[in-house]
mmCIF file of C-alpha atoms in Angstrom:
data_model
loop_
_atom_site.group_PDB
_atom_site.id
_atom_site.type_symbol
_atom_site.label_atom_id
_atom_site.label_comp_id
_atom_site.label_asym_id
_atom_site.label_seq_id
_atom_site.Cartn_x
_atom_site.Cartn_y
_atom_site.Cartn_z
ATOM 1 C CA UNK A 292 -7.644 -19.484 -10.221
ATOM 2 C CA UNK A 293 -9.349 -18.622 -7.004
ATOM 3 C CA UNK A 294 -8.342 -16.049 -5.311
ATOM 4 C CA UNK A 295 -9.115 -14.545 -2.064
ATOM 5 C CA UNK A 296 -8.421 -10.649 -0.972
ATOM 6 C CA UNK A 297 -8.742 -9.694 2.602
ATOM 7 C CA UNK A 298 -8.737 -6.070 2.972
ATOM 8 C CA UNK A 299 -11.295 -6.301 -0.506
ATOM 9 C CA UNK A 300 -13.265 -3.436 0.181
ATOM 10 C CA UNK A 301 -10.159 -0.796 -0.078
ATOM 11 C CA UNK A 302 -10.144 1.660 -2.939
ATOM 12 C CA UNK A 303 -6.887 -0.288 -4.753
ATOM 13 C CA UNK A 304 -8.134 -4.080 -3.748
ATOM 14 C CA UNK A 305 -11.656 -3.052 -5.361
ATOM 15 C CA UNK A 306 -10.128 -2.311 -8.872
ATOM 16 C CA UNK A 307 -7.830 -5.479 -8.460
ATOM 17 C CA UNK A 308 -10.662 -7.497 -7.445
ATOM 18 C CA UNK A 309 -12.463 -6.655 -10.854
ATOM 19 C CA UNK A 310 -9.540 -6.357 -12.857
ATOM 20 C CA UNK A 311 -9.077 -10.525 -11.921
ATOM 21 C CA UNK A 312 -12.691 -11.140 -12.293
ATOM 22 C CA UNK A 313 -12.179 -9.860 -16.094
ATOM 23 C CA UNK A 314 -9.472 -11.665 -16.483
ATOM 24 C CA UNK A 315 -11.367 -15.016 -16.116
ATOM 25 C CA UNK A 316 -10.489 -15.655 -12.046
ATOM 26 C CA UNK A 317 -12.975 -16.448 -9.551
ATOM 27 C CA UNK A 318 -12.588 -13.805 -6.374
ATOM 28 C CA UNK A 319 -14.105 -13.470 -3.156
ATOM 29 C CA UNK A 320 -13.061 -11.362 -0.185
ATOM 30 C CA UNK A 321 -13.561 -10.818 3.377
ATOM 31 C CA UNK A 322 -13.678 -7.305 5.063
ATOM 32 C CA UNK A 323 -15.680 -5.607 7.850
ATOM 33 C CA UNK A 324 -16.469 -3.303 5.740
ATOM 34 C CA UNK A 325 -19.289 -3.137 2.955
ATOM 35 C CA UNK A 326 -18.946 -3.319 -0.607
ATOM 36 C CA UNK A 327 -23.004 -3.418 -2.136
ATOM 37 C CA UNK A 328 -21.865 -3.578 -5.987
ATOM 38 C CA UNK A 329 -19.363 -6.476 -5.181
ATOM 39 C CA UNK A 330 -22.523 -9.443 -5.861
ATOM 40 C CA UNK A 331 -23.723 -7.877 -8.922
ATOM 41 C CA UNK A 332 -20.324 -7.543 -10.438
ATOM 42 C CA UNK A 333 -20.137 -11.489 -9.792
ATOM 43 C CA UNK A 334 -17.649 -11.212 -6.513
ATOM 44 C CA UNK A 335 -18.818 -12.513 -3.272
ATOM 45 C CA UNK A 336 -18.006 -10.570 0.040
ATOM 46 C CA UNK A 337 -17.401 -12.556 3.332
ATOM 47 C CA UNK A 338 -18.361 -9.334 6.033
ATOM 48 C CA UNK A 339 -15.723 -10.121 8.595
ATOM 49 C CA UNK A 340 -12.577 -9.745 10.353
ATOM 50 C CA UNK A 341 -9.836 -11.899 9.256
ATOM 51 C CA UNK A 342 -8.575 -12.428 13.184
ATOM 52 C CA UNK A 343 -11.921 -14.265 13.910
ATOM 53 C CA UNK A 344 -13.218 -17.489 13.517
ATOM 54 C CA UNK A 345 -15.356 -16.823 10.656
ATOM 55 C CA UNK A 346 -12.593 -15.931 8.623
ATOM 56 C CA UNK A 347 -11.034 -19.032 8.759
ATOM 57 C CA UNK A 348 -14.114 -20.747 8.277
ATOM 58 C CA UNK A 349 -14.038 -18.671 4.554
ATOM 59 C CA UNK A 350 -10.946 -20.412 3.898
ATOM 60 C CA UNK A 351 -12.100 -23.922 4.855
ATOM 61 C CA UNK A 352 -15.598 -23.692 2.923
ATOM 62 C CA UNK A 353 -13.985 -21.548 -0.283
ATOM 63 C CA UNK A 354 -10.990 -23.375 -0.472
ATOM 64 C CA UNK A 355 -9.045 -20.354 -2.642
ATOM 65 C CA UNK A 356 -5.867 -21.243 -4.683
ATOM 66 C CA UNK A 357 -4.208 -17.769 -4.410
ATOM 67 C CA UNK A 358 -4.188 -15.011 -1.009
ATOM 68 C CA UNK A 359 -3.721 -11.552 -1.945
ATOM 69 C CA UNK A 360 -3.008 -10.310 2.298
ATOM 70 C CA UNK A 361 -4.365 -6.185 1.797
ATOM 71 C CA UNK A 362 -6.042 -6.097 4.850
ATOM 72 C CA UNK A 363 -3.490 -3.275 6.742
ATOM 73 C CA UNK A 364 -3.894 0.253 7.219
ATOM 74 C CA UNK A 365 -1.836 3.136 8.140
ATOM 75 C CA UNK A 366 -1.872 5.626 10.853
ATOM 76 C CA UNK A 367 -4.179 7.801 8.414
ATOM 77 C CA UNK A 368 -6.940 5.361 8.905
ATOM 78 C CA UNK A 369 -6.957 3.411 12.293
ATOM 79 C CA UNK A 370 -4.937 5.302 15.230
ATOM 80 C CA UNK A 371 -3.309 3.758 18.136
ATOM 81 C CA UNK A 372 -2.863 0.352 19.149
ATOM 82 C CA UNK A 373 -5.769 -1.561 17.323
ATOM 83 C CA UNK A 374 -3.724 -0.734 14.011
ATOM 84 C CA UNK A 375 -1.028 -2.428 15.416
ATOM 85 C CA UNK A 376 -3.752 -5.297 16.171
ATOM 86 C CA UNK A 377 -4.668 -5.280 12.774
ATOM 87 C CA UNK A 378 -1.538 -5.050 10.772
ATOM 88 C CA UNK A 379 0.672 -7.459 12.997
ATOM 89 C CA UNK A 380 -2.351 -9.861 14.268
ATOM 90 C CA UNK A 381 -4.406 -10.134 10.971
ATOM 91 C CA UNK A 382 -1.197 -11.018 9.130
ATOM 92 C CA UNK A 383 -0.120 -13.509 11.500
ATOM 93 C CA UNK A 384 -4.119 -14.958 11.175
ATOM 94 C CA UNK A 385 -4.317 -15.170 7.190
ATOM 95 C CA UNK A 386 -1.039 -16.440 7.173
ATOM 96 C CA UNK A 387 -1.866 -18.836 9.619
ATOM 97 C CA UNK A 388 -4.969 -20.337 7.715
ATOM 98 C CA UNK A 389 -3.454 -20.388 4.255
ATOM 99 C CA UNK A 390 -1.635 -23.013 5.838
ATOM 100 C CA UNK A 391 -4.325 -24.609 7.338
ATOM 101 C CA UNK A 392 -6.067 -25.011 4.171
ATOM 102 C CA UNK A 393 -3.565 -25.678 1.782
ATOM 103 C CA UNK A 394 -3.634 -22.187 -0.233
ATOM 104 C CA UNK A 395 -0.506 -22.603 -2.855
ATOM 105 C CA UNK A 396 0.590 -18.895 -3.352
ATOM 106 C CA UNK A 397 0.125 -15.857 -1.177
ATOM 107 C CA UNK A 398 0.761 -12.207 -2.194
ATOM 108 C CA UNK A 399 1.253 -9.601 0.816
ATOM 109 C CA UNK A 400 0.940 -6.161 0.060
ATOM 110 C CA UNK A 401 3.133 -3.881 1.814
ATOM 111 C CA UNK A 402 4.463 -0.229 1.652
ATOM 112 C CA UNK A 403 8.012 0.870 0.572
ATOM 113 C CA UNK A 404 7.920 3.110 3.959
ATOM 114 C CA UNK A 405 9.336 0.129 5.194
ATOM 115 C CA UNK A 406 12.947 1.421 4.755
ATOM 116 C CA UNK A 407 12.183 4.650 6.453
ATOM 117 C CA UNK A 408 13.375 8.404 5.830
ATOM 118 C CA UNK A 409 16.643 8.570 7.212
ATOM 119 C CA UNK A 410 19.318 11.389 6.368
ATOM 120 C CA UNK A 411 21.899 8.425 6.139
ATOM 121 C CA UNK A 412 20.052 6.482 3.982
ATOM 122 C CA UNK A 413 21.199 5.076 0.494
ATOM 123 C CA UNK A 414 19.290 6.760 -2.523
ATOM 124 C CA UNK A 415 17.864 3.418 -4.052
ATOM 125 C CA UNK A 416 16.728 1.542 -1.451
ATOM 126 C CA UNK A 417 17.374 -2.735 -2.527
ATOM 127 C CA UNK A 418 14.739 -5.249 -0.924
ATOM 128 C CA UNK A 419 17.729 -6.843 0.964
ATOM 129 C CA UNK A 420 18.076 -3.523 3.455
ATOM 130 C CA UNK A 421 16.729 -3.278 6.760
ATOM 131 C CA UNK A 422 14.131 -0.814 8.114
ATOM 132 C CA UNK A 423 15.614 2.462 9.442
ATOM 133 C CA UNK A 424 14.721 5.235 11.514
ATOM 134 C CA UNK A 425 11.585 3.336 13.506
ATOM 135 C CA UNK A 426 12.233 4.932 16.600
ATOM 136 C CA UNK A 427 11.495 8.717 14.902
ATOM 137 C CA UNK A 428 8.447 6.908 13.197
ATOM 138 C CA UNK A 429 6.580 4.433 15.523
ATOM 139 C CA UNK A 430 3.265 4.700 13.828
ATOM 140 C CA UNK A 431 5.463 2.512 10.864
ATOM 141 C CA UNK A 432 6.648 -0.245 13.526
ATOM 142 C CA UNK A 433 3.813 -2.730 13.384
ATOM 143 C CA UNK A 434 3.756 -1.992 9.215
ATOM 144 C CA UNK A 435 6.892 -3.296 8.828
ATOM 145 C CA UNK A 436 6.401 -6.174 12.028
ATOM 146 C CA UNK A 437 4.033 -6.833 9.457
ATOM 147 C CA UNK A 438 6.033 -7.042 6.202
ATOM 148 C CA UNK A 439 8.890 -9.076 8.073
ATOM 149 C CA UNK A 440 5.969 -11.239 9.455
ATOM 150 C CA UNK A 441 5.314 -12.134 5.897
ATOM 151 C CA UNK A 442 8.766 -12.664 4.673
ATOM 152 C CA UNK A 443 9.348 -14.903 7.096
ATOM 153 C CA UNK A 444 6.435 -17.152 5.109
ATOM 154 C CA UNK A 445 9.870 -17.846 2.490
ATOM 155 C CA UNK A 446 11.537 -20.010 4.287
ATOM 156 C CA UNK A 447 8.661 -21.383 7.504
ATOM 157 C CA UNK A 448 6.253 -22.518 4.274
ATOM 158 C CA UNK A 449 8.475 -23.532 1.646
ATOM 159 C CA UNK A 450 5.828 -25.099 -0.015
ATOM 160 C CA UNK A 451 3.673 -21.497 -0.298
ATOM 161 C CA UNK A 452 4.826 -19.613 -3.104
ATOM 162 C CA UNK A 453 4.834 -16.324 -0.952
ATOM 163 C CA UNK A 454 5.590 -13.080 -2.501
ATOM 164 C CA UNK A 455 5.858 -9.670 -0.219
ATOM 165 C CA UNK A 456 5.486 -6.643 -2.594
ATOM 166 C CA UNK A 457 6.187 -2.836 -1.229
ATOM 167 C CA UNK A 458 4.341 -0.241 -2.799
ATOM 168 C CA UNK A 459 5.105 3.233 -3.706
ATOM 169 C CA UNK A 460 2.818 6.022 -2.987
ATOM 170 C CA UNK A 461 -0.524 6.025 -5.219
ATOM 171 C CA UNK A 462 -2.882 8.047 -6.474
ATOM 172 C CA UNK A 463 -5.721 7.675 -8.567
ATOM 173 C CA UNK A 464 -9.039 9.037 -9.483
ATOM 174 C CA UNK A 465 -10.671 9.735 -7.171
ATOM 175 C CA UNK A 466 -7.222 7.741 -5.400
ATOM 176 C CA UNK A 467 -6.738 6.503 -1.840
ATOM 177 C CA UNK A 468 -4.638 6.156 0.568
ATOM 178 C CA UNK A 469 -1.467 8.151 2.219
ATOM 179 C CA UNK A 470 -0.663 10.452 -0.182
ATOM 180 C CA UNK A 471 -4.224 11.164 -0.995
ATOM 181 C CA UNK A 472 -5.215 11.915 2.259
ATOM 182 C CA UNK A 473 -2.013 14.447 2.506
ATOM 183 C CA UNK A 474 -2.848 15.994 -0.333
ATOM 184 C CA UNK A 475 -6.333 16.245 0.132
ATOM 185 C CA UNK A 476 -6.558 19.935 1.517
ATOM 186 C CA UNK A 477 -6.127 23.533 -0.316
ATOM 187 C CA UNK A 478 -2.253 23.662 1.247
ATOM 188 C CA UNK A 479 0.321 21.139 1.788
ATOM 189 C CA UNK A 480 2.782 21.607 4.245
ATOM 190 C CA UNK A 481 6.896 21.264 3.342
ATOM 191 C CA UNK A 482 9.759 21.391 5.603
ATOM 192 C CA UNK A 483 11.559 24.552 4.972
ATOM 193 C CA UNK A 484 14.538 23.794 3.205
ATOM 194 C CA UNK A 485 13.630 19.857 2.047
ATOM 195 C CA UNK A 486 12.161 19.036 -1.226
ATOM 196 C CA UNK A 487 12.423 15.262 -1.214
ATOM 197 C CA UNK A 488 11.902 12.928 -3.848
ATOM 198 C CA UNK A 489 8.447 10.868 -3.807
ATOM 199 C CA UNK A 490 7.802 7.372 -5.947
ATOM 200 C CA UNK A 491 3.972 8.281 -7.482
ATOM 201 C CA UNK A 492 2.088 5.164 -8.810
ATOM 202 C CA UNK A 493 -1.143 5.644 -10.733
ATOM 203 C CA UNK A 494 -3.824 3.307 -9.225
ATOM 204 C CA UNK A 495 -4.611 0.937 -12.292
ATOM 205 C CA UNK A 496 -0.349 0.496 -12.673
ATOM 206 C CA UNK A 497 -0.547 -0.934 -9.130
ATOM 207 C CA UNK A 498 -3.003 -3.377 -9.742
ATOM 208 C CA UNK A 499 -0.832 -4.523 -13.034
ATOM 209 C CA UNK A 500 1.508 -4.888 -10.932
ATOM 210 C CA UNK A 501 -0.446 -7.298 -8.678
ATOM 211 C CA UNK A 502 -2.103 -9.198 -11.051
ATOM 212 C CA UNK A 503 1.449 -9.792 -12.782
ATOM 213 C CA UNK A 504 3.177 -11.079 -9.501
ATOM 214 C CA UNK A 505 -0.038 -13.355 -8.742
ATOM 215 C CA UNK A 506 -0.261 -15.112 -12.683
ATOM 216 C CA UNK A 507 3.563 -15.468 -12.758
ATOM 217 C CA UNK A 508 3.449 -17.078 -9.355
ATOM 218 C CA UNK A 509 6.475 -14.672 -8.645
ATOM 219 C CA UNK A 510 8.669 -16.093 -4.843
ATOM 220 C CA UNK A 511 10.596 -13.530 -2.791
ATOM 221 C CA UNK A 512 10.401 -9.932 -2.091
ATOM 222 C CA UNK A 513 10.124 -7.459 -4.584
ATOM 223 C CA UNK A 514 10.096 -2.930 -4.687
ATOM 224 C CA UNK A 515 7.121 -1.962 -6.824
ATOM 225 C CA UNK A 516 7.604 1.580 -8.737
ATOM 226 C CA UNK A 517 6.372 3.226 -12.077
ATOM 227 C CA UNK A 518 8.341 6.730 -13.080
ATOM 228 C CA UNK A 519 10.911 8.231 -11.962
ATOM 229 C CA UNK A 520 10.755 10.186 -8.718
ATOM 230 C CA UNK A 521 9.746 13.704 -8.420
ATOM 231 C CA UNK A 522 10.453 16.866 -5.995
ATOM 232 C CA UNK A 523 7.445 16.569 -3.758
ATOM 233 C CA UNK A 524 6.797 20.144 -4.523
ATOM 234 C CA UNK A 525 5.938 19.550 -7.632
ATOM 235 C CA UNK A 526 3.114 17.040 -6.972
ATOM 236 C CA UNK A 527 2.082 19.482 -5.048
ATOM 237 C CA UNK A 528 1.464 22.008 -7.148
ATOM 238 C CA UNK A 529 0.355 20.001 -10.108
ATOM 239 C CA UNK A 530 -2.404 18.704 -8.266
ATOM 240 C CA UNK A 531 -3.261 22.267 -7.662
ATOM 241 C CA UNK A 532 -2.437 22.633 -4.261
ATOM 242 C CA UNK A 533 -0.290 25.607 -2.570
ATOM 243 C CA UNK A 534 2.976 24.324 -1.054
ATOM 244 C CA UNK A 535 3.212 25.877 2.307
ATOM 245 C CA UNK A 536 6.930 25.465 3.423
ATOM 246 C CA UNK A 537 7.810 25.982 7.397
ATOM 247 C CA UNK A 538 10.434 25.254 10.086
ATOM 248 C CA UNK A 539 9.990 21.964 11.039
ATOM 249 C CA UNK A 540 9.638 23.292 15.008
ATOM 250 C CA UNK A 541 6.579 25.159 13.640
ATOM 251 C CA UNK A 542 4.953 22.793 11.355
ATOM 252 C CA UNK A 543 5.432 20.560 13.965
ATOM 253 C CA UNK A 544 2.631 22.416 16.482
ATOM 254 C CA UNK A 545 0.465 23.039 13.321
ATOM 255 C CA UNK A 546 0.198 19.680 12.447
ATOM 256 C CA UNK A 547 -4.213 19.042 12.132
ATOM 257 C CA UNK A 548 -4.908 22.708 12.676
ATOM 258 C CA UNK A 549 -4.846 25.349 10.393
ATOM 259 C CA UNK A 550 -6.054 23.445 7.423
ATOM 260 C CA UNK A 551 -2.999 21.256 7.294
ATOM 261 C CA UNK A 552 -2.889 17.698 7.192
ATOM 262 C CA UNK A 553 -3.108 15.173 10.340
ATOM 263 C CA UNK A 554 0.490 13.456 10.263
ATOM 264 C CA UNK A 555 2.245 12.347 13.347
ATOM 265 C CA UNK A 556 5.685 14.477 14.213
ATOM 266 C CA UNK A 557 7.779 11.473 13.828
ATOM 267 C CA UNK A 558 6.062 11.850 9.841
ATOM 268 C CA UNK A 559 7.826 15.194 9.066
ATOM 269 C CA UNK A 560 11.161 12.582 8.410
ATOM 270 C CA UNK A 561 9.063 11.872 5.387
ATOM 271 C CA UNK A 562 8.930 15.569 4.512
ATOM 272 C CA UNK A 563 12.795 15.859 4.303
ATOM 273 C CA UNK A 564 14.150 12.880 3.171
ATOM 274 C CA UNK A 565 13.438 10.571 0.113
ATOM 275 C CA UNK A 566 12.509 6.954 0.199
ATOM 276 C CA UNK A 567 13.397 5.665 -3.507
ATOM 277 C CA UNK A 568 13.348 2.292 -4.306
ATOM 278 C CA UNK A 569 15.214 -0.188 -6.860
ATOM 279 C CA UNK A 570 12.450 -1.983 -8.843
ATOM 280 C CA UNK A 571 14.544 -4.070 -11.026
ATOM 281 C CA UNK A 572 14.136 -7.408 -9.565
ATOM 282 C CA UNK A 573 10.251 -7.143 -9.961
ATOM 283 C CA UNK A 574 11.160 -6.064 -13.871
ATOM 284 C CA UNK A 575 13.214 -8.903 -14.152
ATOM 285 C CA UNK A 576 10.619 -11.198 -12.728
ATOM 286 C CA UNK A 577 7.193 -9.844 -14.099
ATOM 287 C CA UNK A 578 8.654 -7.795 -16.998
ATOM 288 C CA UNK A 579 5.959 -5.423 -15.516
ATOM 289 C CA UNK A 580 5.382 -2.160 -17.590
ATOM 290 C CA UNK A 581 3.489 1.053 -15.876
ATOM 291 C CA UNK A 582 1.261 2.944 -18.328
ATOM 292 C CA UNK A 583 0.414 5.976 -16.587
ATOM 293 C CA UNK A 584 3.229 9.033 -16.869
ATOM 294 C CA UNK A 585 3.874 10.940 -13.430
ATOM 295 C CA UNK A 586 2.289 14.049 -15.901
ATOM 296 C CA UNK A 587 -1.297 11.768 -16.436
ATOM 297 C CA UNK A 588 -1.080 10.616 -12.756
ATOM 298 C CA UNK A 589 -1.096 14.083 -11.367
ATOM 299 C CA UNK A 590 -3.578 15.120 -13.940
ATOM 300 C CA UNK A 591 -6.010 12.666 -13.107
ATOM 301 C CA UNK A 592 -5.999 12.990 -9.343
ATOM 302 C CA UNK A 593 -6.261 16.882 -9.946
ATOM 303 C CA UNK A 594 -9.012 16.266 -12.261
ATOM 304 C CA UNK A 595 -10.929 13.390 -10.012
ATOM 305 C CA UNK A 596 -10.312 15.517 -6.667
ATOM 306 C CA UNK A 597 -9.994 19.278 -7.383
ATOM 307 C CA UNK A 598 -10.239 22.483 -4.709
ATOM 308 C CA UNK A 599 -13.090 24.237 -4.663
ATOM 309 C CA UNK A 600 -12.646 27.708 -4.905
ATOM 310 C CA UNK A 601 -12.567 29.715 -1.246
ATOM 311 C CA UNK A 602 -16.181 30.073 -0.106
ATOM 312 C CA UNK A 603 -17.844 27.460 -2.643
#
């Protein structure tokens, strides 16, 4: 199969990327960012933003089978209203020339922040239920404009196969993305009086995942998740971090400063309330099997991205 990844040059897309080269697929990508071992590992890199012309003009030349859509980012990564650009625009635009160019299947990866933290909000989030809580969290809104963009592929392109599949939080060695880059420091802020329950996905389970919903040509909208949930104090301290709990007023100001982590105030809502997810429809249609216990994913972020001792 040929399959194209915009977004390639991202930490999980990388490993997927690979993992489908192995696997016998050819796979190309486009990104404006670099990725120098991509040619000698026998994948070719279109430098590029998937918005512009020369995007489209991959499609038309490379003619790929299968779209796996990873080219979003988060508030961590790209501030203000060029994410929004990005995530909503660059959809929109790969959508738009898979079906130009008659690309059968399209996979869009999205995040299961798409339900929000919401003190109302069911335990076990389905894929049928809405978003919530956007207006506490607008650095989410063009995420899930995003995601709903996609969706909406079902039943505009019934002849796509289009699958939209929300990820949990990852990690990895030496891991990427959200929960990464809030765990990154020596402490870890908490909400005094909130322990919520975080989904934690080991890096090479997510790209099973993938690589299951792309070969079984899975149609719909499907919750990815691996283990059970755990207290988010307790990733905290097995990745060797110190837990710093505070009033939310207080964290609130300290947010960036102090040698906390950069999250937006609307974020704390993520601090005190879970987002859990019911994976059983992506069971049911994959029969997809994690490998990696929450105890071996903690272990090998902690082991991949340790603190140095004070004053090394």
């Amino acid at each position: 199969m040929r399959v194209l990844i915009p977004g390639i040059s991202g930490g999980i897309a990388r490993q997927l990327a690979l993992h489908l080269h192995a696997r016998g697929h050819q796979v190309a990508g486009i990104d404006t960012r670099p990725w120098a071992e991509a040619h000698a590992a026998g994948i070719q890199v279109y430098r590029g933003d998937v918005r512009k012309r020369a995007a489209e003009d991959v499609f038309r030349r490379w003619r790929p089978e299968a779209v796996v859509h990873m080219a979003t980012v988060t508030a961590f990564t790209v501030p203000g209203k060029e994410r929004g650009r990005i995530n909503l625009d660059g959809t929109k635009a790969v959508f738009d020339h898979c079906a130009a160019h008659g690309v059968k299947q399209v996979l869009f990866v999205g995040r299961h922040t798409f339900y929000g933290a919401a003190p109302d909000s069911p335990l076990y989030h389905s894929e049928d239920e809405p978003p919530r809580a956007l207006e506490a969290i607008p650095e989410l809104a063009d995420l899930v404009a995003a995601d709903l963009y996609a969706a909406t592929a079902l039943w505009r392109l019934p002849k796509m196969t289009t699958a939209v599949l929300r990820l949990p939080y990852t990690l990895g060695a030496p891991g990427t993305g959200t929960l990464s880059s809030f765990l990154k420091g020596r402490r870890v802020p908490l909400v005094l009086g909130y322990d919520p329950l975080f989904h934690v996905l080991q890096e090479e389970d997510v790209v099973t995942a993938l690589t299951l919903a792309l070969e079984k040509q899975v149609r719909g909208i499907f919750n990815v998740a691996g283990p059970p949930p755990i207290p988010l104090s307790v990733i905290v301290r097995e990745t060797g971090r110190t837990a710093v709990p505070l009033p939310a007023p207080l964290l609130s100001l300290l947010l960036g400063r102090a040698g906390l982590p950069r999250l937006s105030v609307g974020a704390l809502d993520h601090l005190r309330f879970p987002i859990v997810v019911d994976n059983r429809r992506l069971l049911d249609a994959t029969g997809f099997e994690y490998r990696h216990s929450v105890a071996d994913t903690l272990r090998i972020y902690r082991e991949s991205a340790p603190i140095l001792p004070a004053g090394a």
